[in-house]
Short mmCIF file of C-alpha atoms and ligand atoms in Angstrom, two decimals:
data_model
loop_
_atom_site.label_atom_id
_atom_site.label_comp_id
_atom_site.label_asym_id
_atom_site.label_seq_id
_atom_site.Cartn_x
_atom_site.Cartn_y
_atom_site.Cartn_z
CA MET Q 1 0.00 0.00 0.00
CA SER Q 2 1.27 3.53 -0.73
CA LEU Q 3 2.42 5.83 2.09
CA LYS Q 4 -0.60 8.05 1.52
CA ASP Q 5 -3.06 5.14 1.75
CA THR Q 6 -1.32 3.75 4.84
CA LEU Q 7 -1.47 7.18 6.43
CA TYR Q 8 -5.13 7.64 5.60
CA GLN Q 9 -6.01 4.29 7.19
CA LYS Q 10 -4.16 5.31 10.32
CA ILE Q 11 -5.79 8.74 10.51
CA GLU Q 12 -9.24 7.15 10.06
CA ALA Q 13 -8.52 4.62 12.81
CA TRP Q 14 -7.22 7.30 15.17
CA ARG Q 15 -10.05 9.85 14.74
CA PRO Q 16 -12.51 8.07 17.10
CA ARG Q 17 -9.87 8.11 19.89
CA THR Q 18 -9.55 11.89 19.74
CA LYS Q 19 -13.32 12.34 19.38
CA LYS Q 20 -14.05 10.10 22.40
CA LEU Q 21 -11.48 11.91 24.58
CA LEU Q 22 -13.09 15.23 23.78
CA LYS Q 23 -16.71 14.07 24.06
CA ASP Q 24 -16.55 11.76 27.09
CA TYR Q 25 -13.56 13.02 29.07
CA GLY Q 26 -13.17 16.64 27.97
CA ASP Q 27 -13.49 18.00 31.53
CA VAL Q 28 -10.88 15.70 33.14
CA LYS Q 29 -8.07 17.82 34.69
CA ILE Q 30 -4.50 16.87 33.71
CA ASP Q 31 -2.50 19.83 35.00
CA ASP Q 32 -2.28 22.72 37.46
CA VAL Q 33 -0.63 25.93 36.34
CA THR Q 34 1.52 28.18 38.52
CA ILE Q 35 2.25 31.87 38.16
CA GLU Q 36 5.87 30.97 37.35
CA GLN Q 37 4.70 28.86 34.40
CA THR Q 38 2.37 31.54 33.10
CA VAL Q 39 4.98 34.31 33.27
CA GLY Q 40 7.85 32.00 32.37
CA GLY Q 41 7.11 30.92 28.82
CA ALA Q 42 4.35 28.34 29.53
CA ARG Q 43 7.08 25.94 30.68
CA ASP Q 44 5.85 22.34 31.19
CA ILE Q 45 2.15 23.19 30.80
CA LYS Q 46 0.55 20.19 29.11
CA ALA Q 47 -1.20 22.05 26.31
CA LEU Q 48 -0.21 20.20 23.13
CA VAL Q 49 -0.80 16.69 21.79
CA THR Q 50 1.49 14.75 19.51
CA ASP Q 51 2.07 11.04 19.00
CA ILE Q 52 5.11 11.53 16.79
CA SER Q 53 7.80 12.10 19.42
CA TYR Q 54 8.08 12.43 23.19
CA LEU Q 55 10.81 14.16 25.19
CA ASP Q 56 11.53 12.72 28.61
CA PRO Q 57 13.65 15.11 30.74
CA GLN Q 58 15.98 12.28 31.84
CA GLU Q 59 15.99 9.96 28.85
CA GLY Q 60 15.76 12.43 25.96
CA ILE Q 61 13.84 12.10 22.73
CA ARG Q 62 11.93 9.09 21.46
CA PHE Q 63 10.67 9.11 17.90
CA ARG Q 64 7.47 7.05 17.72
CA ASP Q 65 8.53 5.42 21.00
CA LEU Q 66 12.01 4.52 19.72
CA THR Q 67 15.28 5.90 21.12
CA ILE Q 68 17.85 7.34 18.72
CA PRO Q 69 20.01 4.17 18.72
CA GLU Q 70 16.87 2.07 18.07
CA VAL Q 71 15.84 4.28 15.15
CA MET Q 72 19.33 4.12 13.66
CA ALA Q 73 19.43 0.33 14.03
CA LYS Q 74 15.93 -0.43 12.75
CA LEU Q 75 15.53 1.82 9.71
CA PRO Q 76 16.73 0.50 6.33
CA LYS Q 77 20.24 1.72 5.53
CA VAL Q 78 21.51 3.25 2.32
CA PRO Q 79 23.79 0.66 0.66
CA GLY Q 80 27.42 1.28 1.60
CA SER Q 81 26.46 3.79 4.31
CA GLU Q 82 26.36 3.80 8.08
CA MET Q 83 23.19 5.86 8.29
CA PRO Q 84 19.59 5.07 7.40
CA TYR Q 85 17.55 6.67 4.66
CA VAL Q 86 16.02 10.00 5.77
CA GLU Q 87 13.04 8.93 3.66
CA GLY Q 88 12.56 5.94 5.97
CA HIS Q 89 12.64 8.17 9.03
CA PHE Q 90 9.92 10.36 7.52
CA TYR Q 91 7.82 7.23 6.92
CA LEU Q 92 8.35 6.25 10.57
CA LEU Q 93 7.39 9.69 11.90
CA LEU Q 94 4.31 9.83 9.72
CA THR Q 95 2.98 6.30 10.26
CA GLY Q 96 4.65 4.96 13.40
CA GLU Q 97 5.93 1.98 11.43
CA ILE Q 98 9.38 0.92 10.31
CA PRO Q 99 9.18 0.89 6.51
CA THR Q 100 10.38 -1.87 4.25
CA LEU Q 101 13.02 -0.97 1.68
CA SER Q 102 10.39 -0.72 -1.05
CA GLU Q 103 8.31 1.64 1.11
CA VAL Q 104 11.42 3.78 1.56
CA GLN Q 105 12.00 3.74 -2.17
CA GLU Q 106 8.45 4.92 -2.74
CA VAL Q 107 9.12 8.04 -0.63
CA GLN Q 108 12.41 8.51 -2.44
CA ALA Q 109 10.64 8.33 -5.82
CA GLU Q 110 7.96 10.79 -4.66
CA TRP Q 111 10.52 13.34 -3.44
CA ARG Q 112 12.57 12.93 -6.60
CA LYS Q 113 9.48 13.65 -8.70
CA ARG Q 114 8.58 16.71 -6.64
CA GLY Q 115 12.08 18.09 -5.95
CA GLY Q 116 12.62 20.70 -8.70
CA LEU Q 117 12.66 24.40 -7.84
CA PRO Q 118 10.42 26.73 -9.86
CA LEU Q 119 12.34 29.58 -11.49
CA TYR Q 120 10.52 32.22 -9.45
CA VAL Q 121 11.88 30.66 -6.22
CA VAL Q 122 15.42 30.87 -7.57
CA GLU Q 123 14.73 34.48 -8.60
CA THR Q 124 13.38 35.25 -5.11
CA LEU Q 125 16.59 33.92 -3.56
CA ARG Q 126 18.73 35.83 -6.04
CA ALA Q 127 16.85 39.08 -5.39
CA LEU Q 128 18.08 39.15 -1.78
CA PRO Q 129 21.35 40.89 -0.99
CA ARG Q 130 24.18 38.32 -0.77
CA ASP Q 131 24.90 39.34 2.81
CA ALA Q 132 21.34 38.45 3.94
CA HIS Q 133 21.43 35.70 6.57
CA PRO Q 134 21.03 32.20 5.05
CA MET Q 135 17.97 31.63 7.29
CA THR Q 136 16.35 34.73 5.77
CA MET Q 137 17.02 33.32 2.30
CA PHE Q 138 15.84 29.82 3.23
CA THR Q 139 12.64 31.19 4.77
CA ALA Q 140 11.99 33.49 1.81
CA GLY Q 141 12.35 30.51 -0.55
CA ILE Q 142 9.81 28.50 1.46
CA LEU Q 143 7.36 31.40 1.61
CA ALA Q 144 7.69 32.07 -2.12
CA LEU Q 145 6.57 28.49 -2.78
CA GLN Q 146 3.25 29.21 -1.11
CA ARG Q 147 1.67 29.90 -4.49
CA GLU Q 148 1.95 26.13 -5.11
CA SER Q 149 -0.29 25.27 -2.15
CA GLN Q 150 -2.92 22.68 -3.01
CA PHE Q 151 -4.49 23.18 0.41
CA ALA Q 152 -5.01 26.92 -0.19
CA ARG Q 153 -6.47 26.23 -3.64
CA ARG Q 154 -8.82 23.49 -2.47
CA TYR Q 155 -9.91 25.50 0.57
CA ALA Q 156 -10.79 28.40 -1.72
CA GLU Q 157 -12.84 26.00 -3.87
CA GLY Q 158 -14.66 24.71 -0.76
CA MET Q 159 -13.37 21.60 0.98
CA ASN Q 160 -14.84 19.21 3.56
CA LYS Q 161 -13.00 19.29 6.91
CA ASN Q 162 -12.43 15.56 6.72
CA ASP Q 163 -10.34 16.08 3.59
CA TYR Q 164 -7.98 18.72 5.00
CA TRP Q 165 -5.24 16.17 5.65
CA ASP Q 166 -5.05 15.19 1.96
CA PRO Q 167 -3.84 18.44 0.31
CA THR Q 168 -1.81 19.10 3.49
CA TYR Q 169 -0.02 15.81 2.80
CA GLU Q 170 0.54 16.81 -0.83
CA ASP Q 171 1.89 20.24 0.17
CA ALA Q 172 4.12 18.68 2.84
CA MET Q 173 5.56 16.13 0.39
CA ASN Q 174 6.22 18.87 -2.18
CA LEU Q 175 7.86 21.16 0.36
CA MET Q 176 9.92 18.36 1.94
CA ALA Q 177 11.19 17.37 -1.51
CA LYS Q 178 12.29 20.93 -2.33
CA LEU Q 179 13.93 22.00 0.95
CA PRO Q 180 17.35 20.40 0.26
CA ALA Q 181 17.49 22.14 -3.13
CA ILE Q 182 16.57 25.54 -1.62
CA ALA Q 183 19.22 25.11 1.08
CA ALA Q 184 21.93 23.96 -1.32
CA TYR Q 185 21.10 26.80 -3.70
CA VAL Q 186 21.51 29.33 -0.88
CA TYR Q 187 24.81 27.73 0.13
CA ARG Q 188 26.33 27.64 -3.35
CA MET Q 189 25.05 31.11 -4.26
CA LYS Q 190 26.38 32.67 -1.09
CA TYR Q 191 29.60 30.80 -0.47
CA GLN Q 192 30.65 28.80 -3.54
CA ALA Q 193 31.02 31.43 -6.27
CA ASP Q 194 27.40 31.01 -7.32
CA ILE Q 195 28.24 27.76 -9.11
CA HIS Q 196 25.45 25.20 -8.73
CA ILE Q 197 25.32 21.41 -8.93
CA ALA Q 198 22.24 19.62 -10.24
CA ALA Q 199 20.54 16.84 -8.29
CA ASP Q 200 21.16 13.23 -9.31
CA ALA Q 201 17.94 11.24 -9.67
CA SER Q 202 19.65 8.02 -8.57
CA LEU Q 203 20.49 9.31 -5.08
CA ASP Q 204 18.56 9.37 -1.81
CA MET Q 205 17.87 12.63 0.01
CA GLY Q 206 21.09 12.64 2.05
CA GLY Q 207 23.20 11.66 -0.95
CA ASN Q 208 21.62 14.28 -3.14
CA PHE Q 209 22.01 17.00 -0.57
CA ALA Q 210 25.74 16.26 -0.21
CA ARG Q 211 26.04 16.29 -3.99
CA MET Q 212 24.20 19.62 -4.41
CA MET Q 213 26.32 21.12 -1.60
CA GLY Q 214 29.44 19.91 -3.42
CA VAL Q 215 30.84 18.06 -0.40
CA ASP Q 216 32.36 14.58 -0.76
CA LYS Q 217 31.55 11.41 1.18
CA PRO Q 218 30.90 10.79 3.99
CA TYR Q 219 29.02 14.12 4.00
CA ASP Q 220 26.03 12.18 2.63
CA ASP Q 221 25.98 10.17 5.87
CA VAL Q 222 26.61 13.29 7.95
CA SER Q 223 23.54 14.83 6.29
CA ARG Q 224 21.39 11.73 6.89
CA MET Q 225 22.39 11.66 10.55
CA TYR Q 226 21.92 15.40 10.92
CA PHE Q 227 18.43 15.44 9.39
CA ILE Q 228 17.24 12.46 11.43
CA LEU Q 229 18.60 13.79 14.73
CA HIS Q 230 17.09 17.24 14.24
CA SER Q 231 13.74 16.02 12.93
CA ASP Q 232 11.49 16.34 15.96
CA HIS Q 233 11.61 17.20 19.66
CA GLU Q 234 7.93 16.92 20.57
CA SER Q 235 5.61 19.86 19.97
CA GLY Q 236 6.49 22.55 22.49
CA ASN Q 237 9.82 23.81 21.11
CA VAL Q 238 9.64 27.13 19.31
CA SER Q 239 9.90 25.86 15.72
CA ALA Q 240 7.48 22.93 16.11
CA HIS Q 241 5.05 24.97 18.17
CA THR Q 242 5.13 27.85 15.70
CA GLY Q 243 4.43 25.49 12.81
CA HIS Q 244 1.52 23.95 14.69
CA LEU Q 245 0.17 27.34 15.79
CA VAL Q 246 0.25 28.97 12.37
CA ALA Q 247 -1.20 25.91 10.66
CA SER Q 248 -3.98 25.83 13.26
CA SER Q 249 -5.54 28.88 11.58
CA LEU Q 250 -5.59 26.74 8.40
CA SER Q 251 -2.66 28.56 6.91
CA ASP Q 252 -1.03 26.03 4.58
CA VAL Q 253 2.29 24.34 5.36
CA TYR Q 254 4.31 26.87 3.35
CA TYR Q 255 3.14 29.71 5.58
CA ALA Q 256 3.42 27.53 8.67
CA TYR Q 257 6.90 26.21 7.94
CA ALA Q 258 8.26 29.62 6.94
CA ALA Q 259 7.00 30.89 10.31
CA ALA Q 260 8.57 27.90 12.08
CA MET Q 261 11.89 28.80 10.45
CA CYS Q 262 11.64 32.37 11.73
CA GLY Q 263 11.47 30.83 15.22
CA LEU Q 264 14.32 28.40 14.56
CA ALA Q 265 16.48 31.38 13.56
CA GLY Q 266 16.58 32.64 17.17
CA PRO Q 267 19.86 32.22 19.13
CA LEU Q 268 18.14 30.47 22.04
CA HIS Q 269 16.82 27.85 19.60
CA GLY Q 270 18.31 26.67 16.27
CA LEU Q 271 20.75 29.52 15.78
CA ALA Q 272 22.60 28.19 18.84
CA ASN Q 273 24.50 25.84 16.50
CA GLN Q 274 26.11 28.80 14.73
CA GLU Q 275 26.66 30.55 18.08
CA VAL Q 276 28.56 27.51 19.38
CA LEU Q 277 31.03 27.64 16.51
CA LYS Q 278 31.31 31.40 16.83
CA TRP Q 279 32.09 30.99 20.53
CA ILE Q 280 34.68 28.28 19.85
CA GLN Q 281 36.34 30.27 17.08
CA ASN Q 282 36.53 33.24 19.39
CA VAL Q 283 38.30 31.11 22.01
CA MET Q 284 40.72 29.78 19.37
CA LYS Q 285 41.42 33.32 18.19
CA LYS Q 286 42.17 34.52 21.70
CA MET Q 287 44.44 31.48 22.15
CA SER Q 288 46.17 32.23 18.81
CA GLY Q 289 45.08 28.85 17.48
CA LYS Q 290 46.34 26.63 20.30
CA LEU Q 291 44.00 24.58 22.51
CA PRO Q 292 43.22 26.20 25.86
CA THR Q 293 43.87 24.41 29.14
CA LYS Q 294 40.85 23.52 31.29
CA ALA Q 295 41.63 26.48 33.56
CA GLU Q 296 41.76 28.85 30.57
CA LEU Q 297 38.51 27.40 29.26
CA GLU Q 298 36.87 27.89 32.63
CA ALA Q 299 37.95 31.54 32.52
CA PHE Q 300 36.43 31.96 29.02
CA LEU Q 301 33.14 30.45 30.23
CA TRP Q 302 33.02 32.82 33.22
CA GLU Q 303 33.83 35.73 30.93
CA THR Q 304 30.73 34.86 28.85
CA LEU Q 305 28.51 34.45 31.90
CA ASN Q 306 29.81 37.60 33.59
CA ALA Q 307 29.07 39.55 30.41
CA GLY Q 308 25.41 38.57 30.88
CA GLN Q 309 25.46 36.15 27.94
CA VAL Q 310 24.50 32.49 27.65
CA VAL Q 311 26.90 29.64 26.97
CA PRO Q 312 25.57 28.44 23.61
CA GLY Q 313 24.86 24.73 23.25
CA TYR Q 314 24.24 24.25 26.97
CA GLY Q 315 20.98 24.12 28.90
CA HIS Q 316 17.51 23.05 27.88
CA ALA Q 317 13.92 23.91 28.71
CA VAL Q 318 12.90 20.24 29.14
CA LEU Q 319 16.03 18.04 29.26
CA ARG Q 320 17.82 17.53 32.54
CA LYS Q 321 20.74 15.47 31.26
CA THR Q 322 23.10 15.32 28.28
CA ASP Q 323 21.03 15.44 25.12
CA PRO Q 324 21.16 12.00 23.40
CA ARG Q 325 21.37 13.89 20.09
CA TYR Q 326 24.66 15.33 21.43
CA THR Q 327 25.80 11.83 22.39
CA ALA Q 328 24.92 10.36 18.97
CA GLN Q 329 27.04 13.01 17.26
CA MET Q 330 29.85 12.54 19.79
CA GLU Q 331 29.93 8.82 18.92
CA PHE Q 332 30.17 9.73 15.24
CA CYS Q 333 33.09 12.09 15.98
CA LYS Q 334 34.86 9.46 18.10
CA LYS Q 335 34.72 7.15 15.11
CA HIS Q 336 35.49 9.56 12.28
CA LEU Q 337 37.44 12.48 13.72
CA PRO Q 338 38.79 11.41 17.13
CA ASP Q 339 41.96 13.50 17.00
CA TYR Q 340 40.48 16.62 15.44
CA PRO Q 341 41.47 19.58 17.67
CA LEU Q 342 38.04 21.20 17.45
CA PHE Q 343 36.43 17.94 18.63
CA GLN Q 344 38.91 17.76 21.49
CA LEU Q 345 37.96 21.30 22.44
CA VAL Q 346 34.26 20.41 22.36
CA ASN Q 347 35.01 17.48 24.68
CA MET Q 348 36.93 19.75 26.98
CA ILE Q 349 34.00 22.18 27.10
CA TYR Q 350 31.82 19.18 28.04
CA GLU Q 351 34.17 18.46 30.94
CA VAL Q 352 34.29 22.05 32.17
CA ALA Q 353 31.05 23.88 31.28
CA PRO Q 354 28.57 21.83 33.38
CA GLY Q 355 30.64 22.57 36.51
CA VAL Q 356 30.79 26.28 35.72
CA LEU Q 357 27.06 26.50 34.99
CA THR Q 358 26.28 24.54 38.18
CA LYS Q 359 28.49 26.86 40.18
CA GLN Q 360 26.74 29.88 38.70
CA GLY Q 361 23.52 28.25 39.85
CA LYS Q 362 21.08 29.65 37.30
CA ALA Q 363 20.65 27.10 34.51
CA LYS Q 364 18.33 24.25 35.52
CA ASN Q 365 20.19 21.99 33.13
CA PRO Q 366 23.97 22.44 32.90
CA TRP Q 367 24.39 19.73 30.26
CA PRO Q 368 24.96 20.10 26.49
CA ASN Q 369 22.15 20.08 23.94
CA VAL Q 370 22.21 19.03 20.27
CA ASP Q 371 23.80 22.29 19.13
CA ALA Q 372 26.99 21.91 21.17
CA GLN Q 373 28.36 19.23 18.88
CA SER Q 374 26.78 19.61 15.45
CA GLY Q 375 28.88 22.45 14.01
CA VAL Q 376 32.18 20.70 14.63
CA ILE Q 377 31.22 17.89 12.27
CA GLN Q 378 30.25 20.38 9.57
CA TRP Q 379 33.51 22.25 10.05
CA TYR Q 380 35.54 19.06 9.77
CA TYR Q 381 33.97 18.19 6.42
CA GLY Q 382 34.63 21.66 5.05
CA VAL Q 383 31.33 23.46 5.66
CA THR Q 384 32.94 26.20 7.72
CA GLU Q 385 30.42 28.96 6.96
CA TYR Q 386 28.77 28.62 10.35
CA ASP Q 387 25.95 31.04 9.73
CA PHE Q 388 24.61 28.35 7.38
CA TYR Q 389 24.27 25.71 10.12
CA THR Q 390 20.75 26.62 11.18
CA VAL Q 391 19.56 26.03 7.61
CA LEU Q 392 20.76 22.42 7.96
CA PHE Q 393 18.72 22.16 11.16
CA GLY Q 394 15.77 23.63 9.24
CA ILE Q 395 15.81 20.89 6.60
CA GLY Q 396 15.75 18.18 9.26
CA ARG Q 397 13.15 19.85 11.47
CA ALA Q 398 10.69 19.81 8.56
CA LEU Q 399 10.41 16.01 8.81
CA GLY Q 400 8.77 16.31 12.22
CA VAL Q 401 6.91 19.61 11.89
CA LEU Q 402 5.28 18.66 8.58
CA SER Q 403 4.32 15.20 9.87
CA ASN Q 404 2.68 16.86 12.84
CA ILE Q 405 0.76 19.34 10.72
CA ILE Q 406 -0.59 16.54 8.51
CA TRP Q 407 -1.83 14.73 11.62
CA ASP Q 408 -3.20 17.98 13.10
CA ARG Q 409 -5.42 18.34 10.03
CA GLY Q 410 -6.23 14.63 10.02
CA LEU Q 411 -7.49 14.74 13.61
CA GLY Q 412 -9.22 18.10 13.23
CA TYR Q 413 -7.27 19.90 15.97
CA SER Q 414 -8.66 23.33 16.77
CA ILE Q 415 -7.29 26.74 16.11
CA GLU Q 416 -4.87 27.49 18.96
CA ARG Q 417 -5.92 30.24 21.33
CA PRO Q 418 -4.58 30.15 24.90
CA LYS Q 419 -6.00 32.65 27.39
CA SER Q 420 -3.98 35.57 28.70
CA VAL Q 421 -4.50 37.29 32.03
CA THR Q 422 -3.32 40.63 33.42
CA THR Q 423 -0.55 41.21 35.97
CA ALA Q 424 -3.17 42.60 38.37
CA MET Q 425 -5.12 39.32 38.14
CA LEU Q 426 -2.00 37.31 38.95
CA GLU Q 427 -1.27 39.60 41.93
CA LYS Q 428 -4.81 39.16 43.21
CA TRP Q 429 -4.68 35.36 42.90
CA ALA Q 430 -1.22 35.35 44.53
CA ILE Q 431 -2.55 37.15 47.62
CA GLU Q 432 -5.74 35.08 47.80
CA ALA Q 433 -3.98 31.70 47.45
CA PRO Q 434 -3.94 29.59 50.63
CA LYS Q 435 -0.49 29.71 52.29
CA PRO Q 436 1.40 26.39 52.05
N1 LIG Z 501 24.22 29.79 29.77
C1 LIG Z 501 23.96 30.77 30.65
N2 LIG Z 501 22.81 30.88 31.32
C2 LIG Z 501 21.89 29.94 31.10
C3 LIG Z 501 22.09 28.86 30.22
C4 LIG Z 501 23.32 28.82 29.52
N3 LIG Z 501 23.59 27.87 28.63
N4 LIG Z 501 21.00 28.08 30.21
C5 LIG Z 501 20.12 28.67 31.06
N5 LIG Z 501 20.66 29.78 31.59
C6 LIG Z 501 20.02 30.75 32.47
C7 LIG Z 501 18.79 31.34 31.78
O1 LIG Z 501 19.18 32.37 30.87
C8 LIG Z 501 17.99 31.81 32.94
O2 LIG Z 501 18.55 33.03 33.39
P1 LIG Z 501 17.61 34.19 34.01
O3 LIG Z 501 17.06 33.63 35.27
O4 LIG Z 501 18.57 35.32 34.20
O5 LIG Z 501 16.56 34.47 32.99
C9 LIG Z 501 18.27 30.74 34.01
O6 LIG Z 501 19.50 30.12 33.61
C10 LIG Z 501 17.19 29.67 34.09
O7 LIG Z 501 16.97 29.15 32.79
P2 LIG Z 501 16.47 27.63 32.58
O8 LIG Z 501 15.14 27.50 33.22
O9 LIG Z 501 17.52 26.68 32.98
O10 LIG Z 501 16.40 27.56 31.01
P3 LIG Z 501 15.20 28.03 30.04
O11 LIG Z 501 14.23 26.91 29.97
O12 LIG Z 501 14.69 29.37 30.44
O13 LIG Z 501 15.97 28.21 28.66
C11 LIG Z 501 17.51 27.59 26.98
C12 LIG Z 501 16.43 27.09 27.94
C13 LIG Z 501 17.88 26.47 26.05
C14 LIG Z 501 16.95 28.75 26.15
C15 LIG Z 501 18.74 28.03 27.79
O14 LIG Z 501 19.28 26.92 28.47
C16 LIG Z 501 19.81 28.70 26.94
O15 LIG Z 501 19.73 29.91 26.70
N6 LIG Z 501 20.84 27.94 26.45
C17 LIG Z 501 21.85 28.47 25.58
C18 LIG Z 501 21.33 28.60 24.16
C19 LIG Z 501 21.13 27.25 23.52
O16 LIG Z 501 22.00 26.39 23.53
N7 LIG Z 501 19.96 27.05 22.91
C20 LIG Z 501 19.64 25.80 22.19
C21 LIG Z 501 18.73 24.88 23.00
C22 LIG Z 501 18.38 23.62 22.25
C23 LIG Z 501 17.58 23.95 21.05
O17 LIG Z 501 16.46 24.39 21.07
N8 LIG Z 501 18.18 23.80 19.92
O18 LIG Z 501 17.65 24.27 18.82
#
């Protein structure tokens, strides 16, 4: 059965579960909310539903109930490669099932068919000044594609609610197929003398991306790993939540994903991967290229904290241990670039930074997140233009955000509209609350 038919069966089977929860148990309480949560970024409030991934503070991410090592072991691998097909991971996120090789190949064929960039998208990218940030270019390319939206067209014609998922799926597949080409175009236009490399129809997504970037093996595997690791982190992070929120007004996935990318471009979220490399390069510059000692590194970390800045790549709103996405990349580095000085420096930061952050006593989680490790791998394979790194994150994140939006439309989730209150209301409730 095709991916679309499999998905439709699953959506149909799931709909009664959501309907029953709402109809029979809608008034069951699942959470209390404190003033700290309301003022402090809605932290931990259980206000979103997703079955695609779950983030446990101690264990880290599970995709469809599988840990990262389980996903890597179970998904079909590209022949001659260490890493699985990204296409297979998308199938898993969307359906909850490990695909067979032929199911993976079906996704690959679909993306190949849909992957070309219309000329007007290329012209949109070219119209931007060359010193525009790559995330601005990437987002502009996504937004320009909105004119292709089948959802917007069918909605304008008049569409039954039960059918929303169908053109959303089509839009998501088209967008997913084109993202690597938009990203590679931005990269080659901005940093590689504006010389472009065409896709090769025989390659999978990771292989094709490496080819269009112009980076040799094993960058194809680096890309596969990178896209899979960054794909989803449940629904509350800024990019996923933004995608869900914007799509909840029935904006199509082009609008929603462009908005998600505007959120990913923030330094407390996806831009942290470029900030990490910037921070490391700054240390190396101050050390005139030689590796710092642990004591010197500690002094650099305090310098950052005392300047009222954050240590990029450390801390997390949900996690309370080392991010398993950091660990997966560390294992890759241990295998492929164990003696690389930048990797050694990253390891040294891992030894020193948690102690410094703990001593400072502010961060609830002193451990590294995904962004602390990812740039080093890119740098090693020659992608040293670190302001491009968040674009790489943006390609991967689409796998999860788009899967979620398809399911949101399949299950008929409502327009999002949390309630705000005034400061005076909070003060009144604070005084009236029974003393503990
Ligand atoms: N360096 C310095 N201070 C930090 C810190 C860090 N790495 N992490 C947290 N803190 C500070 C916060 O700024 C906050 O300070 P104030 O009380 O002065 O506001 C305090 O510690 C408590 O914060 P928290 O509850 O531990 O963390 P939050 O949930 O508020 O924020 C962040 C989570 C990820 C934004 C935060 O840890 C941070 O800024 N980290 C550095 C940037 C970064 O690596 N971001 C990427 C996160 C992963 C991700 O989304 N990738 O895309």
